[in-house]
Amino acid sequence: MSQQSSTRQVPEHGDVPRHIAIIMDGNGRWARNRRLPRIAGHRRGVEAVRATVRACAERGVEYLTLFAFSSENWRRPAEEVALLMQLFQAALSNEVEKLHRSGVRLKVVGDTRRFAPKIRRLIEEGERLTAENRRLTLSVAANYGGRWDILQALSRLLKEQPALDEIREEMLSPYLAMSYAPEPDLFIRTGGEQRVSNFLLWQLAYSELYFTETLWPDFGAAALDDAIASYRRRERRFGRTSEQLQDAKRAEVA
Ligand code: IPE
Ligand code: IPE
Ligand code: MG
């Protein structure tokens, strides 16, 4: 299914969000609370990823996008960056086969050129192995930045459509890193911070935002259900009035 801009038409949406995007934050604080090194929090974070992928597949979520490493995270101490890379590599080596067996399609979005050749190879192999799976599309955002995404999309678009004044909004979407997915219905950030931290800037234009104090290693099926319950209570208006939406619903039933 192709991407559509939710700023143009109201996308169909039911009780379960089709696309959930998560900023997995709070690993460091989870570890500090236990007097453990930060990497222990990141390791537990991988377990939370497993639980969340499973829960999303069970609930019929079609797309799950996880922010694993931002383009700004290179600013962390070299030792933490190195350990995160090791963990990413180990997760790719150990999890891809299991994901494949569960019918999950893996995508990695971001500027992967900065990763070690071994990691890039694992990404390519994992994406190729799982390319035909349709139960759930798991996108891992790694060395991803929302501004990078908009700029790389624009520069590719300009190569084919050099007249800048003829560029319209919907022409950019096919060039964005996640052109294969609809825009996120639900955005979740764990760890208590209420900011977007350069995640999917373009695509979050009309997503429902949900912030929770739960630290990422403690996230799982129950916390996901709380977020989905909150999503269900929202009225997505996309600029329209509540009355317009109710009229449209009545017309649908009639
Ligand atoms: C999120 O947890 C994981 C990454 C950014 C890689 P943090 O490491 O940011 O955890 P806190 O925010 O320090 O608790
Ligand atoms: C955002 O978390 C990036 C990821 C979860 C990968 P950060 O912990 O890096 O965000 P800031 O720096 O506190 O905004
Ligand atoms: Mg953080």
PDB file of C-alpha atoms and ligand atoms in Angstrom:
ATOM      1  CA  MET A   1       0.000   0.000   0.000  1.00  0.00           C
ATOM      2  CA  SER A   2       1.380   3.364  -0.891  1.00  0.00           C
ATOM      3  CA  GLN A   3       1.810   6.291   1.418  1.00  0.00           C
ATOM      4  CA  GLN A   4      -0.830   8.970   1.473  1.00  0.00           C
ATOM      5  CA  SER A   5      -0.560  12.362   3.048  1.00  0.00           C
ATOM      6  CA  SER A   6      -2.950  12.560   5.952  1.00  0.00           C
ATOM      7  CA  THR A   7      -3.047  16.331   5.533  1.00  0.00           C
ATOM      8  CA  ARG A   8      -5.023  15.852   2.274  1.00  0.00           C
ATOM      9  CA  GLN A   9      -7.655  13.264   3.061  1.00  0.00           C
ATOM     10  CA  VAL A  10      -8.758  11.613   6.250  1.00  0.00           C
ATOM     11  CA  PRO A  11      -7.130   8.174   6.178  1.00  0.00           C
ATOM     12  CA  GLU A  12      -9.248   5.252   7.214  1.00  0.00           C
ATOM     13  CA  HIS A  13      -8.559   4.392  10.808  1.00  0.00           C
ATOM     14  CA  GLY A  14      -9.984   1.865  13.166  1.00  0.00           C
ATOM     15  CA  ASP A  15      -9.429   1.000  16.791  1.00  0.00           C
ATOM     16  CA  VAL A  16      -5.902  -0.222  16.251  1.00  0.00           C
ATOM     17  CA  PRO A  17      -3.401   2.204  14.759  1.00  0.00           C
ATOM     18  CA  ARG A  18      -2.011   0.959  11.456  1.00  0.00           C
ATOM     19  CA  HIS A  19       1.357   2.566  12.127  1.00  0.00           C
ATOM     20  CA  ILE A  20       2.960   3.152  15.524  1.00  0.00           C
ATOM     21  CA  ALA A  21       6.261   5.046  15.797  1.00  0.00           C
ATOM     22  CA  ILE A  22       8.167   4.960  19.089  1.00  0.00           C
ATOM     23  CA  ILE A  23      11.057   6.928  20.583  1.00  0.00           C
ATOM     24  CA  MET A  24      12.512   4.320  22.888  1.00  0.00           C
ATOM     25  CA  ASP A  25      13.915   6.544  25.627  1.00  0.00           C
ATOM     26  CA  GLY A  26      15.001   5.980  29.209  1.00  0.00           C
ATOM     27  CA  ASN A  27      17.439   3.079  29.009  1.00  0.00           C
ATOM     28  CA  GLY A  28      20.190   5.040  30.759  1.00  0.00           C
ATOM     29  CA  ARG A  29      17.926   6.103  33.623  1.00  0.00           C
ATOM     30  CA  TRP A  30      16.589   2.563  34.006  1.00  0.00           C
ATOM     31  CA  ALA A  31      20.181   1.378  34.510  1.00  0.00           C
ATOM     32  CA  ARG A  32      21.149   4.262  36.794  1.00  0.00           C
ATOM     33  CA  ASN A  33      18.164   3.523  39.038  1.00  0.00           C
ATOM     34  CA  ARG A  34      19.693   0.086  39.555  1.00  0.00           C
ATOM     35  CA  ARG A  35      23.281   1.310  39.840  1.00  0.00           C
ATOM     36  CA  LEU A  36      24.112  -0.543  36.645  1.00  0.00           C
ATOM     37  CA  PRO A  37      26.152   0.709  33.680  1.00  0.00           C
ATOM     38  CA  ARG A  38      24.085   2.427  30.955  1.00  0.00           C
ATOM     39  CA  ILE A  39      24.667  -0.452  28.550  1.00  0.00           C
ATOM     40  CA  ALA A  40      22.710  -2.748  30.895  1.00  0.00           C
ATOM     41  CA  GLY A  41      19.712  -0.513  30.196  1.00  0.00           C
ATOM     42  CA  HIS A  42      20.272  -0.756  26.463  1.00  0.00           C
ATOM     43  CA  ARG A  43      20.443  -4.548  26.746  1.00  0.00           C
ATOM     44  CA  ARG A  44      17.135  -4.646  28.573  1.00  0.00           C
ATOM     45  CA  GLY A  45      15.873  -2.298  25.908  1.00  0.00           C
ATOM     46  CA  VAL A  46      16.375  -5.023  23.310  1.00  0.00           C
ATOM     47  CA  GLU A  47      14.085  -7.283  25.351  1.00  0.00           C
ATOM     48  CA  ALA A  48      11.455  -4.552  25.386  1.00  0.00           C
ATOM     49  CA  VAL A  49      11.775  -4.364  21.598  1.00  0.00           C
ATOM     50  CA  ARG A  50      11.076  -8.099  21.361  1.00  0.00           C
ATOM     51  CA  ALA A  51       7.985  -7.807  23.581  1.00  0.00           C
ATOM     52  CA  THR A  52       6.694  -4.778  21.685  1.00  0.00           C
ATOM     53  CA  VAL A  53       7.159  -6.333  18.246  1.00  0.00           C
ATOM     54  CA  ARG A  54       5.263  -9.420  19.399  1.00  0.00           C
ATOM     55  CA  ALA A  55       2.460  -7.380  20.978  1.00  0.00           C
ATOM     56  CA  CYS A  56       2.067  -5.213  17.860  1.00  0.00           C
ATOM     57  CA  ALA A  57       1.874  -8.258  15.588  1.00  0.00           C
ATOM     58  CA  GLU A  58      -0.743  -9.845  17.866  1.00  0.00           C
ATOM     59  CA  ARG A  59      -2.856  -6.695  17.831  1.00  0.00           C
ATOM     60  CA  GLY A  60      -2.827  -6.303  14.070  1.00  0.00           C
ATOM     61  CA  VAL A  61      -0.588  -3.232  13.897  1.00  0.00           C
ATOM     62  CA  GLU A  62       0.797  -3.189  10.339  1.00  0.00           C
ATOM     63  CA  TYR A  63       3.805  -0.896  10.785  1.00  0.00           C
ATOM     64  CA  LEU A  64       6.009  -0.417  13.835  1.00  0.00           C
ATOM     65  CA  THR A  65       8.837   2.104  13.640  1.00  0.00           C
ATOM     66  CA  LEU A  66      11.440   2.263  16.394  1.00  0.00           C
ATOM     67  CA  PHE A  67      13.976   5.049  16.902  1.00  0.00           C
ATOM     68  CA  ALA A  68      17.103   3.130  17.856  1.00  0.00           C
ATOM     69  CA  PHE A  69      19.907   5.619  17.194  1.00  0.00           C
ATOM     70  CA  SER A  70      19.582   9.232  16.140  1.00  0.00           C
ATOM     71  CA  SER A  71      21.940  11.221  13.948  1.00  0.00           C
ATOM     72  CA  GLU A  72      22.711  13.181  17.150  1.00  0.00           C
ATOM     73  CA  ASN A  73      23.556  10.120  19.254  1.00  0.00           C
ATOM     74  CA  TRP A  74      27.115  10.091  17.814  1.00  0.00           C
ATOM     75  CA  ARG A  75      27.688  12.929  20.301  1.00  0.00           C
ATOM     76  CA  ARG A  76      27.614  10.449  23.177  1.00  0.00           C
ATOM     77  CA  PRO A  77      30.839   9.208  24.792  1.00  0.00           C
ATOM     78  CA  ALA A  78      32.784   7.054  22.311  1.00  0.00           C
ATOM     79  CA  GLU A  79      32.548   4.063  24.610  1.00  0.00           C
ATOM     80  CA  GLU A  80      28.749   4.159  24.748  1.00  0.00           C
ATOM     81  CA  VAL A  81      28.534   4.589  20.962  1.00  0.00           C
ATOM     82  CA  ALA A  82      30.836   1.587  20.475  1.00  0.00           C
ATOM     83  CA  LEU A  83      28.770  -0.547  22.849  1.00  0.00           C
ATOM     84  CA  LEU A  84      25.539   0.495  21.125  1.00  0.00           C
ATOM     85  CA  MET A  85      27.032  -0.522  17.774  1.00  0.00           C
ATOM     86  CA  GLN A  86      28.015  -3.907  19.217  1.00  0.00           C
ATOM     87  CA  LEU A  87      24.509  -4.354  20.549  1.00  0.00           C
ATOM     88  CA  PHE A  88      22.966  -3.372  17.203  1.00  0.00           C
ATOM     89  CA  GLN A  89      25.201  -5.857  15.403  1.00  0.00           C
ATOM     90  CA  ALA A  90      24.381  -8.643  17.890  1.00  0.00           C
ATOM     91  CA  ALA A  91      20.654  -7.916  17.631  1.00  0.00           C
ATOM     92  CA  LEU A  92      20.814  -8.093  13.841  1.00  0.00           C
ATOM     93  CA  SER A  93      22.741 -11.391  14.006  1.00  0.00           C
ATOM     94  CA  ASN A  94      20.451 -12.990  16.585  1.00  0.00           C
ATOM     95  CA  GLU A  95      16.985 -11.648  15.848  1.00  0.00           C
ATOM     96  CA  VAL A  96      16.547 -11.521  12.068  1.00  0.00           C
ATOM     97  CA  GLU A  97      15.884 -15.237  11.649  1.00  0.00           C
ATOM     98  CA  LYS A  98      13.276 -15.132  14.443  1.00  0.00           C
ATOM     99  CA  LEU A  99      11.630 -12.070  12.936  1.00  0.00           C
ATOM    100  CA  HIS A 100      11.487 -13.865   9.603  1.00  0.00           C
ATOM    101  CA  ARG A 101       9.802 -16.886  11.147  1.00  0.00           C
ATOM    102  CA  SER A 102       7.190 -14.579  12.705  1.00  0.00           C
ATOM    103  CA  GLY A 103       6.365 -13.021   9.344  1.00  0.00           C
ATOM    104  CA  VAL A 104       8.004  -9.683  10.102  1.00  0.00           C
ATOM    105  CA  ARG A 105       9.505  -7.574   7.327  1.00  0.00           C
ATOM    106  CA  LEU A 106      12.587  -5.685   8.533  1.00  0.00           C
ATOM    107  CA  LYS A 107      13.562  -2.256   7.236  1.00  0.00           C
ATOM    108  CA  VAL A 108      16.361  -0.044   8.476  1.00  0.00           C
ATOM    109  CA  VAL A 109      15.889   3.662   7.790  1.00  0.00           C
ATOM    110  CA  GLY A 110      18.577   6.288   8.158  1.00  0.00           C
ATOM    111  CA  ASP A 111      21.967   7.092   6.690  1.00  0.00           C
ATOM    112  CA  THR A 112      23.501   3.634   7.022  1.00  0.00           C
ATOM    113  CA  ARG A 113      26.708   4.639   5.218  1.00  0.00           C
ATOM    114  CA  ARG A 114      28.208   5.616   8.545  1.00  0.00           C
ATOM    115  CA  PHE A 115      27.930   2.099   9.977  1.00  0.00           C
ATOM    116  CA  ALA A 116      30.690  -0.531   9.900  1.00  0.00           C
ATOM    117  CA  PRO A 117      30.676  -2.793   6.793  1.00  0.00           C
ATOM    118  CA  LYS A 118      29.676  -5.795   8.899  1.00  0.00           C
ATOM    119  CA  ILE A 119      26.556  -4.007  10.197  1.00  0.00           C
ATOM    120  CA  ARG A 120      25.678  -2.788   6.704  1.00  0.00           C
ATOM    121  CA  ARG A 121      25.948  -6.323   5.394  1.00  0.00           C
ATOM    122  CA  LEU A 122      23.673  -7.662   8.145  1.00  0.00           C
ATOM    123  CA  ILE A 123      21.138  -4.928   7.376  1.00  0.00           C
ATOM    124  CA  GLU A 124      21.135  -5.787   3.663  1.00  0.00           C
ATOM    125  CA  GLU A 125      20.826  -9.516   4.337  1.00  0.00           C
ATOM    126  CA  GLY A 126      18.067  -9.025   6.900  1.00  0.00           C
ATOM    127  CA  GLU A 127      16.064  -6.762   4.624  1.00  0.00           C
ATOM    128  CA  ARG A 128      16.464  -9.139   1.699  1.00  0.00           C
ATOM    129  CA  LEU A 129      15.505 -12.241   3.715  1.00  0.00           C
ATOM    130  CA  THR A 130      12.349 -10.673   5.131  1.00  0.00           C
ATOM    131  CA  ALA A 131      11.320  -8.553   2.122  1.00  0.00           C
ATOM    132  CA  GLU A 132       8.220 -10.596   1.274  1.00  0.00           C
ATOM    133  CA  ASN A 133       6.840 -10.830   4.827  1.00  0.00           C
ATOM    134  CA  ARG A 134       3.596  -8.971   5.406  1.00  0.00           C
ATOM    135  CA  ARG A 135       2.429  -9.648   8.964  1.00  0.00           C
ATOM    136  CA  LEU A 136       4.188  -6.584  10.374  1.00  0.00           C
ATOM    137  CA  THR A 137       6.717  -4.173   8.931  1.00  0.00           C
ATOM    138  CA  LEU A 138       9.324  -3.312  11.559  1.00  0.00           C
ATOM    139  CA  SER A 139      11.336  -0.240  10.655  1.00  0.00           C
ATOM    140  CA  VAL A 140      14.396   0.471  12.764  1.00  0.00           C
ATOM    141  CA  ALA A 141      15.531   4.075  12.522  1.00  0.00           C
ATOM    142  CA  ALA A 142      19.310   4.061  12.851  1.00  0.00           C
ATOM    143  CA  ASN A 143      21.507   7.094  12.248  1.00  0.00           C
ATOM    144  CA  TYR A 144      18.189   8.651  11.355  1.00  0.00           C
ATOM    145  CA  GLY A 145      17.268  12.308  11.592  1.00  0.00           C
ATOM    146  CA  GLY A 146      14.046  13.914  10.416  1.00  0.00           C
ATOM    147  CA  ARG A 147      15.900  16.846   8.870  1.00  0.00           C
ATOM    148  CA  TRP A 148      18.304  14.523   7.079  1.00  0.00           C
ATOM    149  CA  ASP A 149      15.304  12.628   5.687  1.00  0.00           C
ATOM    150  CA  ILE A 150      13.605  15.754   4.318  1.00  0.00           C
ATOM    151  CA  LEU A 151      16.844  16.990   2.759  1.00  0.00           C
ATOM    152  CA  GLN A 152      17.802  13.670   1.156  1.00  0.00           C
ATOM    153  CA  ALA A 153      14.266  13.357  -0.241  1.00  0.00           C
ATOM    154  CA  LEU A 154      14.365  16.894  -1.616  1.00  0.00           C
ATOM    155  CA  SER A 155      17.756  16.434  -3.217  1.00  0.00           C
ATOM    156  CA  ARG A 156      16.635  13.212  -4.939  1.00  0.00           C
ATOM    157  CA  LEU A 157      13.378  14.841  -6.057  1.00  0.00           C
ATOM    158  CA  LEU A 158      15.244  17.841  -7.466  1.00  0.00           C
ATOM    159  CA  LYS A 159      17.342  15.549  -9.648  1.00  0.00           C
ATOM    160  CA  GLU A 160      14.149  14.444 -11.406  1.00  0.00           C
ATOM    161  CA  GLN A 161      12.120  17.616 -11.053  1.00  0.00           C
ATOM    162  CA  PRO A 162      14.551  20.502 -11.075  1.00  0.00           C
ATOM    163  CA  ALA A 163      11.908  23.259 -11.122  1.00  0.00           C
ATOM    164  CA  LEU A 164      11.703  24.119  -7.453  1.00  0.00           C
ATOM    165  CA  ASP A 165       8.588  26.288  -7.866  1.00  0.00           C
ATOM    166  CA  GLU A 166       6.653  23.344  -9.323  1.00  0.00           C
ATOM    167  CA  ILE A 167       7.274  21.088  -6.357  1.00  0.00           C
ATOM    168  CA  ARG A 168       4.130  20.202  -4.441  1.00  0.00           C
ATOM    169  CA  GLU A 169       3.818  18.582  -1.037  1.00  0.00           C
ATOM    170  CA  GLU A 170       2.774  15.118  -2.187  1.00  0.00           C
ATOM    171  CA  MET A 171       5.727  14.926  -4.588  1.00  0.00           C
ATOM    172  CA  LEU A 172       8.179  14.649  -1.710  1.00  0.00           C
ATOM    173  CA  SER A 173       6.647  11.606   0.041  1.00  0.00           C
ATOM    174  CA  PRO A 174       7.871   9.005  -2.482  1.00  0.00           C
ATOM    175  CA  TYR A 175      11.455  10.073  -1.745  1.00  0.00           C
ATOM    176  CA  LEU A 176      11.262   9.953   2.042  1.00  0.00           C
ATOM    177  CA  ALA A 177      13.032   7.056   3.744  1.00  0.00           C
ATOM    178  CA  MET A 178       9.696   5.472   4.730  1.00  0.00           C
ATOM    179  CA  SER A 179       7.849   5.924   1.439  1.00  0.00           C
ATOM    180  CA  TYR A 180       6.559   2.353   1.766  1.00  0.00           C
ATOM    181  CA  ALA A 181       4.533   3.118   4.900  1.00  0.00           C
ATOM    182  CA  PRO A 182       1.528   5.297   5.714  1.00  0.00           C
ATOM    183  CA  GLU A 183       2.261   8.158   8.102  1.00  0.00           C
ATOM    184  CA  PRO A 184       2.252   7.142  11.791  1.00  0.00           C
ATOM    185  CA  ASP A 185      -1.178   7.179  13.431  1.00  0.00           C
ATOM    186  CA  LEU A 186       0.288   6.998  16.905  1.00  0.00           C
ATOM    187  CA  PHE A 187       3.603   8.368  18.172  1.00  0.00           C
ATOM    188  CA  ILE A 188       4.842   7.143  21.544  1.00  0.00           C
ATOM    189  CA  ARG A 189       7.775   8.473  23.538  1.00  0.00           C
ATOM    190  CA  THR A 190       8.803   6.658  26.694  1.00  0.00           C
ATOM    191  CA  GLY A 191      11.046   8.055  29.415  1.00  0.00           C
ATOM    192  CA  GLY A 192       9.042  11.174  30.286  1.00  0.00           C
ATOM    193  CA  GLU A 193      10.608  13.662  27.889  1.00  0.00           C
ATOM    194  CA  GLN A 194       8.095  15.535  25.743  1.00  0.00           C
ATOM    195  CA  ARG A 195       9.982  16.280  22.552  1.00  0.00           C
ATOM    196  CA  VAL A 196      10.428  14.852  19.068  1.00  0.00           C
ATOM    197  CA  SER A 197      14.266  14.863  19.034  1.00  0.00           C
ATOM    198  CA  ASN A 198      14.526  15.049  15.222  1.00  0.00           C
ATOM    199  CA  PHE A 199      12.531  11.839  14.648  1.00  0.00           C
ATOM    200  CA  LEU A 200      10.024  11.651  11.751  1.00  0.00           C
ATOM    201  CA  LEU A 201       9.447  15.405  11.331  1.00  0.00           C
ATOM    202  CA  TRP A 202       7.560  15.356   8.034  1.00  0.00           C
ATOM    203  CA  GLN A 203       5.534  12.249   8.750  1.00  0.00           C
ATOM    204  CA  LEU A 204       4.382  13.229  12.265  1.00  0.00           C
ATOM    205  CA  ALA A 205       2.360  16.211  10.995  1.00  0.00           C
ATOM    206  CA  TYR A 206      -0.968  14.636  12.056  1.00  0.00           C
ATOM    207  CA  SER A 207       0.061  11.764  14.307  1.00  0.00           C
ATOM    208  CA  GLU A 208      -1.514  11.426  17.727  1.00  0.00           C
ATOM    209  CA  LEU A 209       1.184  12.060  20.340  1.00  0.00           C
ATOM    210  CA  TYR A 210       1.467   9.969  23.490  1.00  0.00           C
ATOM    211  CA  PHE A 211       4.070  10.493  26.193  1.00  0.00           C
ATOM    212  CA  THR A 212       4.653   8.139  29.086  1.00  0.00           C
ATOM    213  CA  GLU A 213       6.961   8.204  32.111  1.00  0.00           C
ATOM    214  CA  THR A 214       7.566   4.460  31.664  1.00  0.00           C
ATOM    215  CA  LEU A 215      11.241   3.881  30.905  1.00  0.00           C
ATOM    216  CA  TRP A 216      11.828   1.917  27.690  1.00  0.00           C
ATOM    217  CA  PRO A 217      13.143  -1.291  29.373  1.00  0.00           C
ATOM    218  CA  ASP A 218       9.844  -1.477  31.295  1.00  0.00           C
ATOM    219  CA  PHE A 219       7.715  -1.063  28.160  1.00  0.00           C
ATOM    220  CA  GLY A 220       5.760  -4.051  26.822  1.00  0.00           C
ATOM    221  CA  ALA A 221       2.297  -5.335  25.970  1.00  0.00           C
ATOM    222  CA  ALA A 222       0.531  -3.666  28.931  1.00  0.00           C
ATOM    223  CA  ALA A 223       2.097  -0.252  28.308  1.00  0.00           C
ATOM    224  CA  LEU A 224       1.323  -0.586  24.601  1.00  0.00           C
ATOM    225  CA  ASP A 225      -2.321  -1.266  25.408  1.00  0.00           C
ATOM    226  CA  ASP A 226      -2.457   1.896  27.550  1.00  0.00           C
ATOM    227  CA  ALA A 227      -1.143   3.902  24.606  1.00  0.00           C
ATOM    228  CA  ILE A 228      -3.626   2.318  22.184  1.00  0.00           C
ATOM    229  CA  ALA A 229      -6.470   2.950  24.646  1.00  0.00           C
ATOM    230  CA  SER A 230      -5.494   6.622  24.749  1.00  0.00           C
ATOM    231  CA  TYR A 231      -5.363   6.675  20.943  1.00  0.00           C
ATOM    232  CA  ARG A 232      -8.898   5.290  20.760  1.00  0.00           C
ATOM    233  CA  ARG A 233     -10.216   8.183  22.837  1.00  0.00           C
ATOM    234  CA  ARG A 234      -8.850  10.762  20.393  1.00  0.00           C
ATOM    235  CA  GLU A 235     -10.833  12.388  17.624  1.00  0.00           C
ATOM    236  CA  ARG A 236      -8.640  12.838  14.557  1.00  0.00           C
ATOM    237  CA  ARG A 237      -9.945  15.892  12.776  1.00  0.00           C
ATOM    238  CA  PHE A 238      -7.210  16.789  10.262  1.00  0.00           C
ATOM    239  CA  GLY A 239      -8.272  20.414  10.308  1.00  0.00           C
ATOM    240  CA  ARG A 240     -11.996  19.699  10.025  1.00  0.00           C
ATOM    241  CA  THR A 241     -14.656  20.259  12.666  1.00  0.00           C
ATOM    242  CA  SER A 242     -16.087  17.605  14.926  1.00  0.00           C
ATOM    243  CA  GLU A 243     -19.509  18.106  13.276  1.00  0.00           C
ATOM    244  CA  GLN A 244     -18.089  17.437   9.809  1.00  0.00           C
ATOM    245  CA  LEU A 245     -16.634  14.148  10.991  1.00  0.00           C
ATOM    246  CA  GLN A 246     -19.904  13.082  12.603  1.00  0.00           C
ATOM    247  CA  ASP A 247     -21.866  13.959   9.455  1.00  0.00           C
ATOM    248  CA  ALA A 248     -19.447  11.910   7.360  1.00  0.00           C
ATOM    249  CA  LYS A 249     -19.855   8.970   9.728  1.00  0.00           C
ATOM    250  CA  ARG A 250     -23.652   9.210   9.553  1.00  0.00           C
ATOM    251  CA  ALA A 251     -23.503   9.291   5.750  1.00  0.00           C
ATOM    252  CA  GLU A 252     -21.331   6.174   5.820  1.00  0.00           C
ATOM    253  CA  VAL A 253     -23.842   4.268   7.973  1.00  0.00           C
ATOM    254  CA  ALA A 254     -26.840   5.383   5.895  1.00  0.00           C
TER     255      ALA A 254
HETATM  256  C1  IPE B   1      17.438   5.610  24.652  1.00  0.00           C
HETATM  257  O1  IPE B   1      17.792   5.617  25.998  1.00  0.00           O
HETATM  258  C2  IPE B   1      18.385   4.777  23.825  1.00  0.00           C
HETATM  259  C3  IPE B   1      19.195   5.542  22.865  1.00  0.00           C
HETATM  260  C4  IPE B   1      19.115   6.831  22.642  1.00  0.00           C
HETATM  261  C5  IPE B   1      20.174   4.796  22.114  1.00  0.00           C
HETATM  262  P1  IPE B   1      18.815   6.678  26.567  1.00  0.00           P
HETATM  263  O2  IPE B   1      20.196   6.101  26.485  1.00  0.00           O
HETATM  264  O3  IPE B   1      18.649   7.993  25.902  1.00  0.00           O
HETATM  265  O4  IPE B   1      18.356   6.739  28.073  1.00  0.00           O
HETATM  266  P2  IPE B   1      18.319   8.024  29.015  1.00  0.00           P
HETATM  267  O5  IPE B   1      17.517   9.068  28.321  1.00  0.00           O
HETATM  268  O6  IPE B   1      19.731   8.444  29.239  1.00  0.00           O
HETATM  269  O7  IPE B   1      17.660   7.518  30.257  1.00  0.00           O
HETATM  270  C1  IPE B   2      16.138  10.034  21.134  1.00  0.00           C
HETATM  271  O1  IPE B   2      16.577   9.819  22.446  1.00  0.00           O
HETATM  272  C2  IPE B   2      16.789   9.080  20.206  1.00  0.00           C
HETATM  273  C3  IPE B   2      16.531   7.651  20.426  1.00  0.00           C
HETATM  274  C4  IPE B   2      15.694   7.139  21.270  1.00  0.00           C
HETATM  275  C5  IPE B   2      17.258   6.776  19.570  1.00  0.00           C
HETATM  276  P1  IPE B   2      17.673  10.753  23.118  1.00  0.00           P
HETATM  277  O2  IPE B   2      17.755  10.326  24.535  1.00  0.00           O
HETATM  278  O3  IPE B   2      18.924  10.716  22.339  1.00  0.00           O
HETATM  279  O4  IPE B   2      17.005  12.196  22.974  1.00  0.00           O
HETATM  280  P2  IPE B   2      17.382  13.592  23.630  1.00  0.00           P
HETATM  281  O5  IPE B   2      18.805  13.881  23.255  1.00  0.00           O
HETATM  282  O6  IPE B   2      17.234  13.453  25.104  1.00  0.00           O
HETATM  283  O7  IPE B   2      16.411  14.555  23.049  1.00  0.00           O
HETATM  284 MG    MG B   3      17.502   9.636  26.343  1.00  0.00          MG
END
